[in-house]
Amino acid sequence: MNIKTQALSGGFQEPVFHSQGVFRMLMDGMARPGTVHTIAMDIGQPEPLGQAAGAIALTLCDHDTPTWLSAGLLKSPAAEWIGFHTGAPITREKAESRFAFVEAGVAPSSFGLFAAGTQEYPDRSTTLVIEIGALGQGQALTLKGPGIQQTTTVKLKGLPEVFPRLWADNRALFPRGVDVILTAGKSLLCLPRTTQIAVQ
Amino acid sequence: MTELATYNFAYLDEQTKRMIRRAILKAIAIPGYQVPFASREMPMPYGWGTGGVQVTASIIGPEDVLKVIDQGADDTTNAVSIRAFFQKVANVAVTTHTKDATIIQTRHRIPEQQLEKGQVLVYQVPIPEPLRFLEPRETETRKMHALEEYGLMHVKLYEDIARHGRISTTYAYPVKVAGRYVMDPSPTPKFDNPKMHMSEALQLFGAGREKRIYAVPPYTDVVSLDFEDYPFEIQKFEQPCALCGAQGVYLDEVVLDDKGGRMFVCSDTDHCEDRREHGHAGEMLAPAKEAAE
Amino acid sequence: MYVAVKGGEAAINNAHRLLADRRRGDRSLPSVTIEQIVEQLGLAVDRVMAEASLYDRTLAALAVRQSRGDLIEAIFLLRAYRTTLPRFGTSVPVDTAGMTVERRVSATYKDLPGGQLLGPTFDYTHRLLDPSLLSDEPIEEPARKSASGEHVMRVSDILAHEGLIEADGEFPEDNEAGDLTREPLEFPMGRDLRLQALARGDEGFLLALGYSTQRGYGRNHPFVGEVRIGEVEVELEVAELGFAISLGRIRVTECQMVNQFKGSSKAPPQFTRGYGLVFGQSERKAMSMSLVDRALRAEELGEDVTAPAQDEEFVISHSDNVQATGFVEHLKLPHYVDFQAELALVRKMRADIEKTRRDGNHNPDQEAAE
């Protein structure tokens, strides 16, 4: 498939019901940080965009959500795929992005340049969708905070080493801050800004 | 003649649903904070649940089972009307049984039966700002939330005590969520406040006219504001439900005649019916045969 | 023994059936047609279009008929329909200087290019009930004259010539006008959003506020520069074509209020403006809107904000009649759960007081708290 047709193919087969289904996973995921959800439907997203990450874009992005892409995604057909299927303007300014997608193996140096919202409007912040190696295996982390009864343990493979430190910085900004969705292929897991992370 | 458009699943167009869904996710991420959203004009009046309806319409899917209550009852006219709306525009399954519902939209009550994991409680909210009656300006109250400056609220509650010997707020009793935001629980009686604390269900709040959405995730601290020497306390009823005999539930007062005759019955109709089906009876319960007529 | 009342659904259905019956009224009379409403109750149709923000005479007339002539209900019906319509784009700003004018009056100049044109106005009709309208007597054709072709110059342009009036103001090149039906409200607002809110605001509310400024609550020395009513072209820029195409013509009413202004630390002495533009023919609304628009510019022009009409958050938060009627009328919904809580509290407080009285002395706890 050439780049053009790759960008134009795929998407949700039943946009109304599939986006509702994916949204409910995200809503449950944000309400219960650390729970792993799996996107079953094939959406034909181009590499290196993962299936879950692509489904999140289809569900939440549109004309009103400037979207930032990491370098690898930006120069891949994924950029055009997101643009075509969602209508989201691709921005190079992290600070004006409502969503940011990061491909696997790239460690963000900081969350600082993304929108953290303001003290009056902390909701005006970026949601980062970060692809990692796998959910359910790898390094064990303990999560704590709203949505979690006492504590929960998650296992993450390929999480950038710097992540726990960046997350602690992000926590310190509360109520401002970014929210993160970790994806690995078909799976996703949410980390709202309220979640505290401890490395086991 | 102009042709009228047909409506999307659950009435709202997809762009609107996405906008509301994004607001809901941010609301969950910042418990108790009121997210502004571009509330739409709904085919029902403002003040009658347009916020709750927009939230429900944005989350509901074909697999859901919906329950709608007003004043705790499934058969009050506004609850009937909203339930019929979703049956019409989303062809969704409905129930009156709290435990069978995946989404419960409510006005003024939290069901007596403890909610479970996976259930979503959607509140209809008239005035989302807990500080509004102390400070009418949005520009001011927004600053107070930003600075976590809630002294005004404590002053109000304390003045109550000074004047009346107790806190005289009986419903829409302010709470602090996850130790940060002071939140209006909507005009539920303060009797229901403890049910919000560490609930297993996700709680979403929609205020259509005021264009705000907020949320309390499951397992989240929800603390009613009080003072050490005047601790928060809920209403207590002196008698059990006259129909099912339940104690420790919220009761409606029903006037029986013009001579001061009255009785108290469960405000949560499903809870009351369920108890009666299980053989519980209050002193005013009609024999089964008579009641069926 | 007690059996709870049920049957909300049947009650609702029966109520709606009765409503439909009352709407139709006496069946021996012919039903009023949509065309009749459009043609003969045109100003009601205009008000519904204006406050619903949807220009469609047929649908507005349908709403008037469906609402039994309750115009706020009709506005509500049309708005709830409007909200489901897809957006194709934003039109080019309408050029009211190019209006095909049917009425145009200026209070500031005796004569001016384009002339004074009374048009179809109630002004100078003696308000005597007309018995001839009890029956359907023939009405003579209006007098006509051929268009002079003279440019109906705007009064603001005449004053601008001398530099005596503030300019229109500029938006940046890529500015997109806001839309409060698609964005959450935030204060302070831009003037674009404020004018949108006023254009769809309740005529009666704006009339009262405008009136209050004349009586000294935020006085701003207004003169009607001009009021004009007529048709304007609505055009849409099509990116693929590179030029604007016409979508059709709409009737609008525009009011330019010219306000004397002595100057402040923020602006030099000059005439300032209040602006009103509404769908259809509604001079009262356009004039009220321009008075309130000017009042709401107090802060921008360095004036003291002292009166209700100058208070943006107050005015805009309460100008929408669909919101207002919904919230006022929601009080008739059941509130018995909350009322029960209040009942219990009042009973308890009264019992406390009686006990105190019986005991014949003060409650020491209460005294300590005071």
mmCIF file of N, CA, C and O in Angstrom, chain C residues 153-221:
data_model
loop_
_atom_site.group_PDB
_atom_site.id
_atom_site.type_symbol
_atom_site.label_atom_id
_atom_site.label_comp_id
_atom_site.label_asym_id
_atom_site.label_seq_id
_atom_site.Cartn_x
_atom_site.Cartn_y
_atom_site.Cartn_z
ATOM 1 N N MET C 153 -26.021 55.943 2.573
ATOM 2 C CA MET C 153 -24.786 56.061 3.352
ATOM 3 C C MET C 153 -25.053 55.861 4.840
ATOM 4 O O MET C 153 -26.041 56.362 5.368
ATOM 5 N N ARG C 154 -24.155 55.164 5.491
ATOM 6 C CA ARG C 154 -24.338 54.959 6.927
ATOM 7 C C ARG C 154 -23.929 56.193 7.706
ATOM 8 O O ARG C 154 -22.923 56.827 7.392
ATOM 9 N N VAL C 155 -24.717 56.484 8.739
ATOM 10 C CA VAL C 155 -24.440 57.668 9.540
ATOM 11 C C VAL C 155 -23.049 57.575 10.174
ATOM 12 O O VAL C 155 -22.324 58.567 10.272
ATOM 13 N N SER C 156 -22.660 56.388 10.551
ATOM 14 C CA SER C 156 -21.340 56.232 11.161
ATOM 15 C C SER C 156 -20.246 56.630 10.166
ATOM 16 O O SER C 156 -19.207 57.157 10.562
ATOM 17 N N ASP C 157 -20.488 56.389 8.869
ATOM 18 C CA ASP C 157 -19.492 56.768 7.872
ATOM 19 C C ASP C 157 -19.410 58.298 7.721
ATOM 20 O O ASP C 157 -18.338 58.846 7.484
ATOM 21 N N ILE C 158 -20.584 58.955 7.864
ATOM 22 C CA ILE C 158 -20.591 60.420 7.779
ATOM 23 C C ILE C 158 -19.745 61.006 8.904
ATOM 24 O O ILE C 158 -18.899 61.873 8.688
ATOM 25 N N LEU C 159 -19.951 60.504 10.120
ATOM 26 C CA LEU C 159 -19.198 61.004 11.272
ATOM 27 C C LEU C 159 -17.724 60.618 11.184
ATOM 28 O O LEU C 159 -16.845 61.382 11.581
ATOM 29 N N ALA C 160 -17.473 59.453 10.629
ATOM 30 C CA ALA C 160 -16.099 58.971 10.519
ATOM 31 C C ALA C 160 -15.295 59.880 9.597
ATOM 32 O O ALA C 160 -14.097 60.079 9.789
ATOM 33 N N HIS C 161 -15.967 60.429 8.605
ATOM 34 C CA HIS C 161 -15.354 61.357 7.670
ATOM 35 C C HIS C 161 -14.636 62.486 8.383
ATOM 36 O O HIS C 161 -13.599 62.956 7.966
ATOM 37 N N GLU C 162 -15.258 62.956 9.454
ATOM 38 C CA GLU C 162 -14.698 64.062 10.230
ATOM 39 C C GLU C 162 -13.829 63.570 11.373
ATOM 40 O O GLU C 162 -13.336 64.380 12.158
ATOM 41 N N GLY C 163 -13.729 62.265 11.513
ATOM 42 C CA GLY C 163 -12.932 61.711 12.606
ATOM 43 C C GLY C 163 -13.567 61.913 13.968
ATOM 44 O O GLY C 163 -12.894 61.922 14.986
ATOM 45 N N LEU C 164 -14.888 62.080 13.991
ATOM 46 C CA LEU C 164 -15.548 62.385 15.266
ATOM 47 C C LEU C 164 -16.078 61.145 15.981
ATOM 48 O O LEU C 164 -16.542 61.230 17.108
ATOM 49 N N ILE C 165 -16.021 60.022 15.311
ATOM 50 C CA ILE C 165 -16.568 58.808 15.927
ATOM 51 C C ILE C 165 -15.487 57.732 15.932
ATOM 52 O O ILE C 165 -14.613 57.703 15.063
ATOM 53 N N GLU C 166 -15.563 56.914 16.942
ATOM 54 C CA GLU C 166 -14.559 55.845 17.023
ATOM 55 C C GLU C 166 -14.660 54.937 15.796
ATOM 56 O O GLU C 166 -15.724 54.802 15.192
ATOM 57 N N ALA C 167 -13.544 54.317 15.460
ATOM 58 C CA ALA C 167 -13.513 53.429 14.296
ATOM 59 C C ALA C 167 -14.220 52.122 14.627
ATOM 60 O O ALA C 167 -14.579 51.859 15.777
ATOM 61 N N ASP C 168 -14.420 51.318 13.604
ATOM 62 C CA ASP C 168 -15.096 50.035 13.778
ATOM 63 C C ASP C 168 -14.311 49.072 14.656
ATOM 64 O O ASP C 168 -14.873 48.149 15.218
ATOM 65 N N GLY C 169 -13.016 49.276 14.742
ATOM 66 C CA GLY C 169 -12.186 48.303 15.436
ATOM 67 C C GLY C 169 -11.729 47.244 14.456
ATOM 68 O O GLY C 169 -12.391 47.000 13.446
ATOM 69 N N GLU C 170 -10.574 46.680 14.735
ATOM 70 C CA GLU C 170 -9.992 45.719 13.799
ATOM 71 C C GLU C 170 -9.834 44.372 14.479
ATOM 72 O O GLU C 170 -9.535 44.291 15.656
ATOM 73 N N PHE C 171 -10.057 43.319 13.731
ATOM 74 C CA PHE C 171 -9.707 41.992 14.210
ATOM 75 C C PHE C 171 -8.446 41.546 13.493
ATOM 76 O O PHE C 171 -8.212 41.970 12.363
ATOM 77 N N PRO C 172 -7.637 40.728 14.132
ATOM 78 C CA PRO C 172 -6.489 40.192 13.408
ATOM 79 C C PRO C 172 -6.950 39.403 12.174
ATOM 80 O O PRO C 172 -8.084 38.915 12.129
ATOM 81 N N GLU C 173 -6.053 39.294 11.215
ATOM 82 C CA GLU C 173 -6.326 38.651 9.924
ATOM 83 C C GLU C 173 -7.016 37.296 10.065
ATOM 84 O O GLU C 173 -8.028 37.035 9.442
ATOM 85 N N ASP C 174 -6.478 36.461 10.970
ATOM 86 C CA ASP C 174 -6.975 35.080 11.039
ATOM 87 C C ASP C 174 -8.053 34.922 12.117
ATOM 88 O O ASP C 174 -8.341 33.816 12.554
ATOM 89 N N ASN C 175 -8.654 36.040 12.538
ATOM 90 C CA ASN C 175 -9.642 35.961 13.611
ATOM 91 C C ASN C 175 -10.858 35.124 13.208
ATOM 92 O O ASN C 175 -11.389 35.267 12.108
ATOM 93 N N GLU C 176 -11.264 34.272 14.102
ATOM 94 C CA GLU C 176 -12.503 33.540 13.884
ATOM 95 C C GLU C 176 -13.505 34.012 14.929
ATOM 96 O O GLU C 176 -13.209 33.997 16.123
ATOM 97 N N ALA C 177 -14.667 34.411 14.471
ATOM 98 C CA ALA C 177 -15.679 34.881 15.410
ATOM 99 C C ALA C 177 -16.064 33.734 16.336
ATOM 100 O O ALA C 177 -16.181 32.589 15.903
ATOM 101 N N GLY C 178 -16.232 34.037 17.627
ATOM 102 C CA GLY C 178 -16.617 32.998 18.579
ATOM 103 C C GLY C 178 -18.064 32.580 18.371
ATOM 104 O O GLY C 178 -18.813 33.220 17.626
ATOM 105 N N ASP C 179 -18.443 31.481 19.013
ATOM 106 C CA ASP C 179 -19.825 31.013 18.929
ATOM 107 C C ASP C 179 -20.204 30.441 20.273
ATOM 108 O O ASP C 179 -19.745 29.368 20.662
ATOM 109 N N LEU C 180 -21.029 31.175 21.010
ATOM 110 C CA LEU C 180 -21.323 30.736 22.377
ATOM 111 C C LEU C 180 -22.227 29.515 22.419
ATOM 112 O O LEU C 180 -22.425 28.927 23.480
ATOM 113 N N THR C 181 -22.778 29.108 21.267
ATOM 114 C CA THR C 181 -23.549 27.867 21.276
ATOM 115 C C THR C 181 -22.626 26.658 21.078
ATOM 116 O O THR C 181 -23.076 25.530 21.138
ATOM 117 N N ARG C 182 -21.346 26.918 20.842
ATOM 118 C CA ARG C 182 -20.401 25.819 20.628
ATOM 119 C C ARG C 182 -19.221 25.857 21.583
ATOM 120 O O ARG C 182 -18.340 25.002 21.506
ATOM 121 N N GLU C 183 -19.138 26.889 22.420
ATOM 122 C CA GLU C 183 -17.998 27.007 23.336
ATOM 123 C C GLU C 183 -18.523 27.301 24.739
ATOM 124 O O GLU C 183 -19.555 27.942 24.872
ATOM 125 N N PRO C 184 -17.786 26.870 25.765
ATOM 126 C CA PRO C 184 -18.213 27.236 27.121
ATOM 127 C C PRO C 184 -18.065 28.739 27.328
ATOM 128 O O PRO C 184 -17.177 29.360 26.769
ATOM 129 N N LEU C 185 -18.944 29.280 28.123
ATOM 130 C CA LEU C 185 -18.944 30.714 28.396
ATOM 131 C C LEU C 185 -17.837 31.065 29.384
ATOM 132 O O LEU C 185 -17.591 30.335 30.324
ATOM 133 N N GLU C 186 -17.200 32.199 29.177
ATOM 134 C CA GLU C 186 -16.161 32.628 30.095
ATOM 135 C C GLU C 186 -16.187 34.142 30.182
ATOM 136 O O GLU C 186 -16.373 34.801 29.167
ATOM 137 N N PHE C 187 -16.016 34.665 31.391
ATOM 138 C CA PHE C 187 -16.005 36.123 31.565
ATOM 139 C C PHE C 187 -14.607 36.584 31.913
ATOM 140 O O PHE C 187 -13.919 35.880 32.625
ATOM 141 N N PRO C 188 -14.189 37.792 31.472
ATOM 142 C CA PRO C 188 -14.899 38.675 30.545
ATOM 143 C C PRO C 188 -14.925 38.114 29.121
ATOM 144 O O PRO C 188 -14.047 37.348 28.745
ATOM 145 N N MET C 189 -15.933 38.499 28.358
ATOM 146 C CA MET C 189 -16.105 37.982 27.005
ATOM 147 C C MET C 189 -15.542 38.969 25.998
ATOM 148 O O MET C 189 -15.432 40.152 26.265
ATOM 149 N N GLY C 190 -15.266 38.464 24.793
ATOM 150 C CA GLY C 190 -14.962 39.351 23.679
ATOM 151 C C GLY C 190 -16.264 40.000 23.217
ATOM 152 O O GLY C 190 -17.354 39.497 23.504
ATOM 153 N N ARG C 191 -16.146 41.120 22.496
ATOM 154 C CA ARG C 191 -17.365 41.815 22.076
ATOM 155 C C ARG C 191 -18.144 40.975 21.062
ATOM 156 O O ARG C 191 -19.371 41.064 20.979
ATOM 157 N N ASP C 192 -17.445 40.133 20.289
ATOM 158 C CA ASP C 192 -18.146 39.289 19.314
ATOM 159 C C ASP C 192 -19.130 38.351 20.019
ATOM 160 O O ASP C 192 -20.303 38.259 19.655
ATOM 161 N N LEU C 193 -18.651 37.703 21.076
ATOM 162 C CA LEU C 193 -19.525 36.778 21.813
ATOM 163 C C LEU C 193 -20.632 37.536 22.548
ATOM 164 O O LEU C 193 -21.762 37.082 22.633
ATOM 165 N N ARG C 194 -20.272 38.715 23.037
ATOM 166 C CA ARG C 194 -21.246 39.507 23.773
ATOM 167 C C ARG C 194 -22.387 39.925 22.851
ATOM 168 O O ARG C 194 -23.561 39.832 23.205
ATOM 169 N N LEU C 195 -22.023 40.375 21.636
ATOM 170 C CA LEU C 195 -23.057 40.778 20.685
ATOM 171 C C LEU C 195 -23.907 39.576 20.281
ATOM 172 O O LEU C 195 -25.114 39.693 20.085
ATOM 173 N N GLN C 196 -23.278 38.410 20.172
ATOM 174 C CA GLN C 196 -24.064 37.217 19.846
ATOM 175 C C GLN C 196 -25.070 36.937 20.961
ATOM 176 O O GLN C 196 -26.239 36.649 20.698
ATOM 177 N N ALA C 197 -24.595 37.030 22.199
ATOM 178 C CA ALA C 197 -25.492 36.784 23.331
ATOM 179 C C ALA C 197 -26.647 37.788 23.339
ATOM 180 O O ALA C 197 -27.799 37.427 23.591
ATOM 181 N N LEU C 198 -26.333 39.050 23.036
ATOM 182 C CA LEU C 198 -27.386 40.070 23.034
ATOM 183 C C LEU C 198 -28.350 39.851 21.871
ATOM 184 O O LEU C 198 -29.562 40.017 22.023
ATOM 185 N N ALA C 199 -27.820 39.462 20.707
ATOM 186 C CA ALA C 199 -28.675 39.279 19.536
ATOM 187 C C ALA C 199 -29.714 38.196 19.784
ATOM 188 O O ALA C 199 -30.821 38.246 19.260
ATOM 189 N N ARG C 200 -29.351 37.175 20.582
ATOM 190 C CA ARG C 200 -30.317 36.110 20.866
ATOM 191 C C ARG C 200 -30.931 36.274 22.257
ATOM 192 O O ARG C 200 -31.667 35.420 22.719
ATOM 193 N N GLY C 201 -30.623 37.387 22.911
ATOM 194 C CA GLY C 201 -31.146 37.619 24.252
ATOM 195 C C GLY C 201 -32.625 37.987 24.226
ATOM 196 O O GLY C 201 -33.172 38.362 23.188
ATOM 197 N N ASP C 202 -33.228 37.906 25.367
ATOM 198 C CA ASP C 202 -34.667 38.172 25.475
ATOM 199 C C ASP C 202 -34.976 39.645 25.224
ATOM 200 O O ASP C 202 -34.389 40.531 25.836
ATOM 201 N N GLU C 203 -35.923 39.867 24.325
ATOM 202 C CA GLU C 203 -36.277 41.237 23.949
ATOM 203 C C GLU C 203 -36.731 42.047 25.163
ATOM 204 O O GLU C 203 -36.322 43.198 25.343
ATOM 205 N N GLY C 204 -37.556 41.459 25.989
ATOM 206 C CA GLY C 204 -38.088 42.177 27.147
ATOM 207 C C GLY C 204 -37.006 42.532 28.149
ATOM 208 O O GLY C 204 -36.978 43.640 28.691
ATOM 209 N N PHE C 205 -36.094 41.601 28.374
ATOM 210 C CA PHE C 205 -35.000 41.836 29.329
ATOM 211 C C PHE C 205 -34.100 42.957 28.828
ATOM 212 O O PHE C 205 -33.738 43.866 29.581
ATOM 213 N N LEU C 206 -33.750 42.916 27.535
ATOM 214 C CA LEU C 206 -32.870 43.946 26.987
ATOM 215 C C LEU C 206 -33.584 45.296 26.936
ATOM 216 O O LEU C 206 -32.967 46.342 27.150
ATOM 217 N N LEU C 207 -34.867 45.252 26.652
ATOM 218 C CA LEU C 207 -35.657 46.494 26.641
ATOM 219 C C LEU C 207 -35.599 47.154 28.018
ATOM 220 O O LEU C 207 -35.335 48.358 28.143
ATOM 221 N N ALA C 208 -35.812 46.363 29.063
ATOM 222 C CA ALA C 208 -35.810 46.909 30.421
ATOM 223 C C ALA C 208 -34.431 47.443 30.797
ATOM 224 O O ALA C 208 -34.306 48.516 31.387
ATOM 225 N N LEU C 209 -33.383 46.713 30.428
ATOM 226 C CA LEU C 209 -32.028 47.175 30.754
ATOM 227 C C LEU C 209 -31.678 48.441 29.988
ATOM 228 O O LEU C 209 -31.090 49.375 30.541
ATOM 229 N N GLY C 210 -32.039 48.471 28.694
ATOM 230 C CA GLY C 210 -31.773 49.653 27.877
ATOM 231 C C GLY C 210 -32.492 50.861 28.471
ATOM 232 O O GLY C 210 -31.920 51.948 28.612
ATOM 233 N N TYR C 211 -33.722 50.630 28.853
ATOM 234 C CA TYR C 211 -34.541 51.671 29.482
ATOM 235 C C TYR C 211 -33.867 52.174 30.763
ATOM 236 O O TYR C 211 -33.811 53.378 31.030
ATOM 237 N N SER C 212 -33.324 51.261 31.539
ATOM 238 C CA SER C 212 -32.706 51.653 32.814
ATOM 239 C C SER C 212 -31.523 52.595 32.566
ATOM 240 O O SER C 212 -31.276 53.493 33.368
ATOM 241 N N THR C 213 -30.801 52.416 31.443
ATOM 242 C CA THR C 213 -29.662 53.325 31.184
ATOM 243 C C THR C 213 -30.181 54.732 30.881
ATOM 244 O O THR C 213 -29.545 55.718 31.228
ATOM 245 N N GLN C 214 -31.370 54.826 30.273
ATOM 246 C CA GLN C 214 -31.935 56.139 29.973
ATOM 247 C C GLN C 214 -32.382 56.855 31.237
ATOM 248 O O GLN C 214 -32.455 58.075 31.279
ATOM 249 N N ARG C 215 -32.725 56.052 32.249
ATOM 250 C CA ARG C 215 -33.191 56.651 33.499
ATOM 251 C C ARG C 215 -32.062 56.903 34.488
ATOM 252 O O ARG C 215 -32.293 57.165 35.648
ATOM 253 N N GLY C 216 -30.829 56.783 34.022
ATOM 254 C CA GLY C 216 -29.719 57.179 34.880
ATOM 255 C C GLY C 216 -28.904 56.036 35.456
ATOM 256 O O GLY C 216 -27.876 56.262 36.077
ATOM 257 N N TYR C 217 -29.369 54.807 35.271
ATOM 258 C CA TYR C 217 -28.581 53.667 35.747
ATOM 259 C C TYR C 217 -27.563 53.304 34.666
ATOM 260 O O TYR C 217 -27.769 52.394 33.877
ATOM 261 N N GLY C 218 -26.486 54.070 34.611
ATOM 262 C CA GLY C 218 -25.484 53.845 33.576
ATOM 263 C C GLY C 218 -25.784 54.667 32.337
ATOM 264 O O GLY C 218 -25.711 54.187 31.220
ATOM 265 N N ARG C 219 -26.112 55.935 32.536
ATOM 266 C CA ARG C 219 -26.519 56.800 31.431
ATOM 267 C C ARG C 219 -25.382 56.953 30.430
ATOM 268 O O ARG C 219 -24.236 57.166 30.817
ATOM 269 N N ASN C 220 -25.699 56.888 29.137
ATOM 270 C CA ASN C 220 -24.628 57.045 28.151
ATOM 271 C C ASN C 220 -24.986 57.935 26.960
ATOM 272 O O ASN C 220 -24.414 57.797 25.888
ATOM 273 N N HIS C 221 -25.950 58.833 27.143
ATOM 274 C CA HIS C 221 -26.229 59.898 26.168
ATOM 275 C C HIS C 221 -26.404 59.391 24.747
ATOM 276 O O HIS C 221 -25.633 59.723 23.864
#
